[in-house]
PDB file of C-alpha atoms in Angstrom:
ATOM      1  CA  UNK A   1     249.469 169.459  79.806  1.00  0.00           C
ATOM      2  CA  UNK A   2     248.931 167.651  76.544  1.00  0.00           C
ATOM      3  CA  UNK A   3     245.829 165.466  76.564  1.00  0.00           C
ATOM      4  CA  UNK A   4     244.573 162.945  74.064  1.00  0.00           C
ATOM      5  CA  UNK A   5     240.835 162.305  74.212  1.00  0.00           C
ATOM      6  CA  UNK A   6     239.614 159.243  72.339  1.00  0.00           C
ATOM      7  CA  UNK A   7     236.016 159.539  71.188  1.00  0.00           C
ATOM      8  CA  UNK A   8     233.964 162.235  69.474  1.00  0.00           C
ATOM      9  CA  UNK A   9     230.649 161.675  71.247  1.00  0.00           C
ATOM     10  CA  UNK A  10     229.159 163.972  73.870  1.00  0.00           C
ATOM     11  CA  UNK A  11     231.461 162.665  76.597  1.00  0.00           C
ATOM     12  CA  UNK A  12     234.653 163.067  74.588  1.00  0.00           C
ATOM     13  CA  UNK A  13     233.782 166.483  73.198  1.00  0.00           C
ATOM     14  CA  UNK A  14     232.677 167.786  76.598  1.00  0.00           C
ATOM     15  CA  UNK A  15     235.848 166.654  78.353  1.00  0.00           C
ATOM     16  CA  UNK A  16     238.079 167.850  75.534  1.00  0.00           C
ATOM     17  CA  UNK A  17     236.357 171.228  75.360  1.00  0.00           C
ATOM     18  CA  UNK A  18     236.666 171.845  79.082  1.00  0.00           C
ATOM     19  CA  UNK A  19     240.356 170.931  79.058  1.00  0.00           C
ATOM     20  CA  UNK A  20     240.972 173.395  76.227  1.00  0.00           C
ATOM     21  CA  UNK A  21     239.123 176.082  78.203  1.00  0.00           C
ATOM     22  CA  UNK A  22     241.472 175.365  81.114  1.00  0.00           C
ATOM     23  CA  UNK A  23     244.491 176.062  78.922  1.00  0.00           C
ATOM     24  CA  UNK A  24     245.604 172.532  78.031  1.00  0.00           C
ATOM     25  CA  UNK A  25     246.508 171.226  74.589  1.00  0.00           C
ATOM     26  CA  UNK A  26     244.029 168.589  73.444  1.00  0.00           C
ATOM     27  CA  UNK A  27     243.906 166.257  70.463  1.00  0.00           C
ATOM     28  CA  UNK A  28     240.466 164.741  69.903  1.00  0.00           C
ATOM     29  CA  UNK A  29     240.936 161.320  68.355  1.00  0.00           C
ATOM     30  CA  UNK A  30     238.646 159.280  66.116  1.00  0.00           C
ATOM     31  CA  UNK A  31     238.970 156.366  63.718  1.00  0.00           C
ATOM     32  CA  UNK A  32     239.829 158.564  60.736  1.00  0.00           C
ATOM     33  CA  UNK A  33     241.843 161.749  60.397  1.00  0.00           C
ATOM     34  CA  UNK A  34     239.031 163.440  58.472  1.00  0.00           C
ATOM     35  CA  UNK A  35     236.229 162.774  60.969  1.00  0.00           C
ATOM     36  CA  UNK A  36     233.855 165.739  60.428  1.00  0.00           C
ATOM     37  CA  UNK A  37     232.713 165.944  64.060  1.00  0.00           C
ATOM     38  CA  UNK A  38     236.294 166.097  65.346  1.00  0.00           C
ATOM     39  CA  UNK A  39     237.310 168.636  62.712  1.00  0.00           C
ATOM     40  CA  UNK A  40     234.322 170.849  63.494  1.00  0.00           C
ATOM     41  CA  UNK A  41     235.143 170.664  67.208  1.00  0.00           C
ATOM     42  CA  UNK A  42     238.786 171.601  66.619  1.00  0.00           C
ATOM     43  CA  UNK A  43     237.836 174.485  64.320  1.00  0.00           C
ATOM     44  CA  UNK A  44     235.349 175.886  66.834  1.00  0.00           C
ATOM     45  CA  UNK A  45     237.747 175.552  69.784  1.00  0.00           C
ATOM     46  CA  UNK A  46     240.960 177.421  70.607  1.00  0.00           C
ATOM     47  CA  UNK A  47     244.258 177.023  68.785  1.00  0.00           C
ATOM     48  CA  UNK A  48     245.232 174.446  71.413  1.00  0.00           C
ATOM     49  CA  UNK A  49     242.594 172.063  69.993  1.00  0.00           C
ATOM     50  CA  UNK A  50     243.439 169.538  67.306  1.00  0.00           C
ATOM     51  CA  UNK A  51     241.708 166.632  65.582  1.00  0.00           C
ATOM     52  CA  UNK A  52     243.354 163.401  64.459  1.00  0.00           C
ATOM     53  CA  UNK A  53     243.220 159.643  64.578  1.00  0.00           C
ATOM     54  CA  UNK A  54     243.221 157.630  67.785  1.00  0.00           C
ATOM     55  CA  UNK A  55     246.937 157.065  67.220  1.00  0.00           C
ATOM     56  CA  UNK A  56     247.582 160.795  66.678  1.00  0.00           C
ATOM     57  CA  UNK A  57     245.792 161.648  69.921  1.00  0.00           C
ATOM     58  CA  UNK A  58     247.566 159.001  71.994  1.00  0.00           C
ATOM     59  CA  UNK A  59     251.014 159.735  70.562  1.00  0.00           C
ATOM     60  CA  UNK A  60     250.784 163.483  71.230  1.00  0.00           C
ATOM     61  CA  UNK A  61     249.447 163.112  74.768  1.00  0.00           C
ATOM     62  CA  UNK A  62     251.006 163.045  78.199  1.00  0.00           C
ATOM     63  CA  UNK A  63     247.719 161.637  79.537  1.00  0.00           C
ATOM     64  CA  UNK A  64     245.085 159.770  77.502  1.00  0.00           C
ATOM     65  CA  UNK A  65     241.340 159.756  78.214  1.00  0.00           C
ATOM     66  CA  UNK A  66     239.333 156.842  76.843  1.00  0.00           C
ATOM     67  CA  UNK A  67     235.848 158.220  76.116  1.00  0.00           C
ATOM     68  CA  UNK A  68     234.624 155.966  73.310  1.00  0.00           C
ATOM     69  CA  UNK A  69     231.651 153.621  73.599  1.00  0.00           C
ATOM     70  CA  UNK A  70     232.490 150.765  75.931  1.00  0.00           C
ATOM     71  CA  UNK A  71     231.632 148.132  73.328  1.00  0.00           C
ATOM     72  CA  UNK A  72     234.390 149.392  70.999  1.00  0.00           C
ATOM     73  CA  UNK A  73     236.913 150.549  73.611  1.00  0.00           C
ATOM     74  CA  UNK A  74     239.470 147.790  73.102  1.00  0.00           C
ATOM     75  CA  UNK A  75     239.380 148.209  69.314  1.00  0.00           C
ATOM     76  CA  UNK A  76     239.847 151.964  69.662  1.00  0.00           C
ATOM     77  CA  UNK A  77     242.803 151.492  72.011  1.00  0.00           C
ATOM     78  CA  UNK A  78     244.389 148.960  69.663  1.00  0.00           C
ATOM     79  CA  UNK A  79     244.055 151.571  66.920  1.00  0.00           C
ATOM     80  CA  UNK A  80     245.685 154.113  69.234  1.00  0.00           C
ATOM     81  CA  UNK A  81     248.620 151.735  69.560  1.00  0.00           C
ATOM     82  CA  UNK A  82     250.171 150.067  72.596  1.00  0.00           C
ATOM     83  CA  UNK A  83     253.449 151.887  71.949  1.00  0.00           C
ATOM     84  CA  UNK A  84     251.641 155.235  72.264  1.00  0.00           C
ATOM     85  CA  UNK A  85     250.059 154.178  75.568  1.00  0.00           C
ATOM     86  CA  UNK A  86     253.055 152.611  77.277  1.00  0.00           C
ATOM     87  CA  UNK A  87     254.023 154.396  80.471  1.00  0.00           C
ATOM     88  CA  UNK A  88     251.132 156.861  80.233  1.00  0.00           C
ATOM     89  CA  UNK A  89     248.147 157.312  82.495  1.00  0.00           C
ATOM     90  CA  UNK A  90     245.055 156.066  80.677  1.00  0.00           C
ATOM     91  CA  UNK A  91     241.886 157.413  82.275  1.00  0.00           C
ATOM     92  CA  UNK A  92     238.970 155.166  81.347  1.00  0.00           C
ATOM     93  CA  UNK A  93     235.599 156.899  81.650  1.00  0.00           C
ATOM     94  CA  UNK A  94     233.448 154.586  79.535  1.00  0.00           C
ATOM     95  CA  UNK A  95     231.036 151.788  80.396  1.00  0.00           C
ATOM     96  CA  UNK A  96     230.511 148.422  78.636  1.00  0.00           C
ATOM     97  CA  UNK A  97     226.813 149.044  77.991  1.00  0.00           C
ATOM     98  CA  UNK A  98     224.373 147.628  75.497  1.00  0.00           C
ATOM     99  CA  UNK A  99     220.586 147.939  75.513  1.00  0.00           C
ATOM    100  CA  UNK A 100     218.113 145.078  75.181  1.00  0.00           C
ATOM    101  CA  UNK A 101     214.427 145.893  75.257  1.00  0.00           C
ATOM    102  CA  UNK A 102     215.300 149.411  76.319  1.00  0.00           C
ATOM    103  CA  UNK A 103     217.107 148.209  79.447  1.00  0.00           C
ATOM    104  CA  UNK A 104     220.852 148.655  80.012  1.00  0.00           C
ATOM    105  CA  UNK A 105     223.017 145.534  80.023  1.00  0.00           C
ATOM    106  CA  UNK A 106     226.693 145.218  80.968  1.00  0.00           C
ATOM    107  CA  UNK A 107     229.221 142.976  79.239  1.00  0.00           C
ATOM    108  CA  UNK A 108     231.509 142.120  81.000  1.00  0.00           C
ATOM    109  CA  UNK A 109     229.893 142.138  84.428  1.00  0.00           C
ATOM    110  CA  UNK A 110     230.429 140.808  87.949  1.00  0.00           C
ATOM    111  CA  UNK A 111     233.522 138.602  87.416  1.00  0.00           C
ATOM    112  CA  UNK A 112     235.332 141.087  85.158  1.00  0.00           C
ATOM    113  CA  UNK A 113     235.175 144.699  84.024  1.00  0.00           C
ATOM    114  CA  UNK A 114     236.111 146.814  81.046  1.00  0.00           C
ATOM    115  CA  UNK A 115     238.705 148.608  83.171  1.00  0.00           C
ATOM    116  CA  UNK A 116     240.425 145.294  83.952  1.00  0.00           C
ATOM    117  CA  UNK A 117     240.253 144.131  80.334  1.00  0.00           C
ATOM    118  CA  UNK A 118     241.932 147.332  79.221  1.00  0.00           C
ATOM    119  CA  UNK A 119     244.684 146.939  81.810  1.00  0.00           C
ATOM    120  CA  UNK A 120     245.306 143.314  80.749  1.00  0.00           C
ATOM    121  CA  UNK A 121     245.332 144.201  77.045  1.00  0.00           C
ATOM    122  CA  UNK A 122     247.707 147.154  77.588  1.00  0.00           C
ATOM    123  CA  UNK A 123     249.954 146.221  80.518  1.00  0.00           C
ATOM    124  CA  UNK A 124     252.307 149.116  79.784  1.00  0.00           C
ATOM    125  CA  UNK A 125     249.527 151.661  80.309  1.00  0.00           C
ATOM    126  CA  UNK A 126     248.596 152.848  83.800  1.00  0.00           C
ATOM    127  CA  UNK A 127     244.815 152.540  83.760  1.00  0.00           C
ATOM    128  CA  UNK A 128     242.647 154.572  86.140  1.00  0.00           C
ATOM    129  CA  UNK A 129     238.885 154.128  86.111  1.00  0.00           C
ATOM    130  CA  UNK A 130     236.940 157.253  87.074  1.00  0.00           C
ATOM    131  CA  UNK A 131     234.174 159.679  86.000  1.00  0.00           C
ATOM    132  CA  UNK A 132     232.034 156.834  84.603  1.00  0.00           C
ATOM    133  CA  UNK A 133     229.489 157.078  87.445  1.00  0.00           C
ATOM    134  CA  UNK A 134     228.162 160.547  86.576  1.00  0.00           C
ATOM    135  CA  UNK A 135     226.459 162.233  83.632  1.00  0.00           C
ATOM    136  CA  UNK A 136     228.866 163.787  81.136  1.00  0.00           C
ATOM    137  CA  UNK A 137     227.715 167.290  82.090  1.00  0.00           C
ATOM    138  CA  UNK A 138     228.465 166.659  85.757  1.00  0.00           C
ATOM    139  CA  UNK A 139     231.922 165.286  84.842  1.00  0.00           C
ATOM    140  CA  UNK A 140     233.122 168.768  83.948  1.00  0.00           C
ATOM    141  CA  UNK A 141     230.760 170.813  86.136  1.00  0.00           C
ATOM    142  CA  UNK A 142     230.190 169.114  89.510  1.00  0.00           C
ATOM    143  CA  UNK A 143     228.500 172.287  90.739  1.00  0.00           C
ATOM    144  CA  UNK A 144     225.429 171.295  88.714  1.00  0.00           C
ATOM    145  CA  UNK A 145     224.651 169.045  91.697  1.00  0.00           C
ATOM    146  CA  UNK A 146     224.426 170.752  95.126  1.00  0.00           C
ATOM    147  CA  UNK A 147     226.071 169.271  98.195  1.00  0.00           C
ATOM    148  CA  UNK A 148     229.208 167.277  98.978  1.00  0.00           C
ATOM    149  CA  UNK A 149     228.655 164.479  96.474  1.00  0.00           C
ATOM    150  CA  UNK A 150     231.434 162.087  95.549  1.00  0.00           C
ATOM    151  CA  UNK A 151     233.401 160.650  92.673  1.00  0.00           C
ATOM    152  CA  UNK A 152     235.378 157.403  92.694  1.00  0.00           C
ATOM    153  CA  UNK A 153     238.579 156.120  91.143  1.00  0.00           C
ATOM    154  CA  UNK A 154     240.560 152.900  91.078  1.00  0.00           C
ATOM    155  CA  UNK A 155     243.736 151.580  89.487  1.00  0.00           C
ATOM    156  CA  UNK A 156     246.894 149.639  90.169  1.00  0.00           C
ATOM    157  CA  UNK A 157     249.314 152.591  90.247  1.00  0.00           C
ATOM    158  CA  UNK A 158     249.220 155.057  93.141  1.00  0.00           C
ATOM    159  CA  UNK A 159     251.183 157.581  91.079  1.00  0.00           C
ATOM    160  CA  UNK A 160     248.746 157.249  88.179  1.00  0.00           C
ATOM    161  CA  UNK A 161     245.815 157.812  90.521  1.00  0.00           C
ATOM    162  CA  UNK A 162     247.466 160.989  91.797  1.00  0.00           C
ATOM    163  CA  UNK A 163     247.758 162.252  88.215  1.00  0.00           C
ATOM    164  CA  UNK A 164     244.100 161.387  87.669  1.00  0.00           C
ATOM    165  CA  UNK A 165     243.225 163.296  90.858  1.00  0.00           C
ATOM    166  CA  UNK A 166     245.001 166.342  89.439  1.00  0.00           C
ATOM    167  CA  UNK A 167     242.895 166.069  86.289  1.00  0.00           C
ATOM    168  CA  UNK A 168     239.738 165.757  88.376  1.00  0.00           C
ATOM    169  CA  UNK A 169     240.785 168.783  90.405  1.00  0.00           C
ATOM    170  CA  UNK A 170     241.095 170.768  87.191  1.00  0.00           C
ATOM    171  CA  UNK A 171     237.560 169.716  86.313  1.00  0.00           C
ATOM    172  CA  UNK A 172     236.271 171.036  89.653  1.00  0.00           C
ATOM    173  CA  UNK A 173     236.306 167.960  91.902  1.00  0.00           C
ATOM    174  CA  UNK A 174     237.952 168.746  95.287  1.00  0.00           C
ATOM    175  CA  UNK A 175     240.374 166.064  96.443  1.00  0.00           C
ATOM    176  CA  UNK A 176     238.255 165.294  99.518  1.00  0.00           C
ATOM    177  CA  UNK A 177     235.337 164.343  97.281  1.00  0.00           C
ATOM    178  CA  UNK A 178     237.296 161.790  95.239  1.00  0.00           C
ATOM    179  CA  UNK A 179     237.290 158.377  96.937  1.00  0.00           C
ATOM    180  CA  UNK A 180     239.989 155.824  96.064  1.00  0.00           C
ATOM    181  CA  UNK A 181     238.465 152.328  95.920  1.00  0.00           C
ATOM    182  CA  UNK A 182     241.745 150.473  95.432  1.00  0.00           C
ATOM    183  CA  UNK A 183     243.026 148.371  92.531  1.00  0.00           C
ATOM    184  CA  UNK A 184     241.587 148.126  89.041  1.00  0.00           C
ATOM    185  CA  UNK A 185     239.300 145.217  90.046  1.00  0.00           C
ATOM    186  CA  UNK A 186     237.130 147.852  91.766  1.00  0.00           C
ATOM    187  CA  UNK A 187     236.124 148.928  88.247  1.00  0.00           C
ATOM    188  CA  UNK A 188     233.572 146.085  88.455  1.00  0.00           C
ATOM    189  CA  UNK A 189     231.660 147.954  91.154  1.00  0.00           C
ATOM    190  CA  UNK A 190     231.953 151.309  89.369  1.00  0.00           C
ATOM    191  CA  UNK A 191     230.602 149.842  86.136  1.00  0.00           C
ATOM    192  CA  UNK A 192     227.818 147.844  87.841  1.00  0.00           C
ATOM    193  CA  UNK A 193     226.455 151.040  89.397  1.00  0.00           C
ATOM    194  CA  UNK A 194     225.796 152.554  85.974  1.00  0.00           C
ATOM    195  CA  UNK A 195     222.509 150.716  85.153  1.00  0.00           C
ATOM    196  CA  UNK A 196     221.087 152.121  88.397  1.00  0.00           C
ATOM    197  CA  UNK A 197     222.281 155.602  87.437  1.00  0.00           C
ATOM    198  CA  UNK A 198     220.545 155.286  84.074  1.00  0.00           C
ATOM    199  CA  UNK A 199     217.304 154.142  85.711  1.00  0.00           C
ATOM    200  CA  UNK A 200     217.515 157.084  88.119  1.00  0.00           C
ATOM    201  CA  UNK A 201     218.033 159.486  85.220  1.00  0.00           C
ATOM    202  CA  UNK A 202     214.983 158.060  83.502  1.00  0.00           C
ATOM    203  CA  UNK A 203     212.887 158.400  86.662  1.00  0.00           C
ATOM    204  CA  UNK A 204     214.114 161.928  87.442  1.00  0.00           C
ATOM    205  CA  UNK A 205     214.063 163.122  83.846  1.00  0.00           C
ATOM    206  CA  UNK A 206     217.633 164.461  83.924  1.00  0.00           C
ATOM    207  CA  UNK A 207     221.201 163.536  84.853  1.00  0.00           C
ATOM    208  CA  UNK A 208     221.987 166.261  87.380  1.00  0.00           C
ATOM    209  CA  UNK A 209     222.385 164.020  90.427  1.00  0.00           C
ATOM    210  CA  UNK A 210     225.134 162.070  92.172  1.00  0.00           C
ATOM    211  CA  UNK A 211     226.007 159.989  95.231  1.00  0.00           C
ATOM    212  CA  UNK A 212     227.042 161.492  98.538  1.00  0.00           C
ATOM    213  CA  UNK A 213     228.822 159.013 100.837  1.00  0.00           C
ATOM    214  CA  UNK A 214     228.116 159.747 104.495  1.00  0.00           C
ATOM    215  CA  UNK A 215     230.369 158.012 107.014  1.00  0.00           C
ATOM    216  CA  UNK A 216     229.403 157.409 110.640  1.00  0.00           C
ATOM    217  CA  UNK A 217     231.669 159.003 113.212  1.00  0.00           C
TER     218      UNK A 217
END
């Protein structure tokens, strides 16, 4: 497939790199066409890797992954262009985090979520929230954590969630370990878990952990 990954941080580069390794074509998007981090990544990766603007990445893609910082996500998607997102699955992996006094803070929180804001701002896109509850290394290598631990997704479109499941399968997440939490409003719960995950990472000293959901009966 052709993927567009928005964001040149560790999350974006890790996801983009793994997708290239799996044989997909990937454009890593940033604010400017000459972003040195994106260009270095594309040069070091296979011929299927390209660098460009947010708009270049979204236009070329069959599926778009939003991996920018949550505080700038809407601006980045506006730069990508609604016309380039219409009808496409938009996998949102970011969290609306800021840090005050060293502690994580969410904005929005409780009565709204970044996933919902993205869906409202880009009604033609088919937004699926997933992958935001694990460390970026675990996103592409779930085997770093032993056991039958779980990932979550949510979104309005059943077909879009199936496409997202296929992406997750490529990344090593068996279908049985991906739990569908319903519509995009469930992104509130997925995002509100993240401060706890960050506190756990601080206490444990690493990010190689995840949730396993055990069901009675």
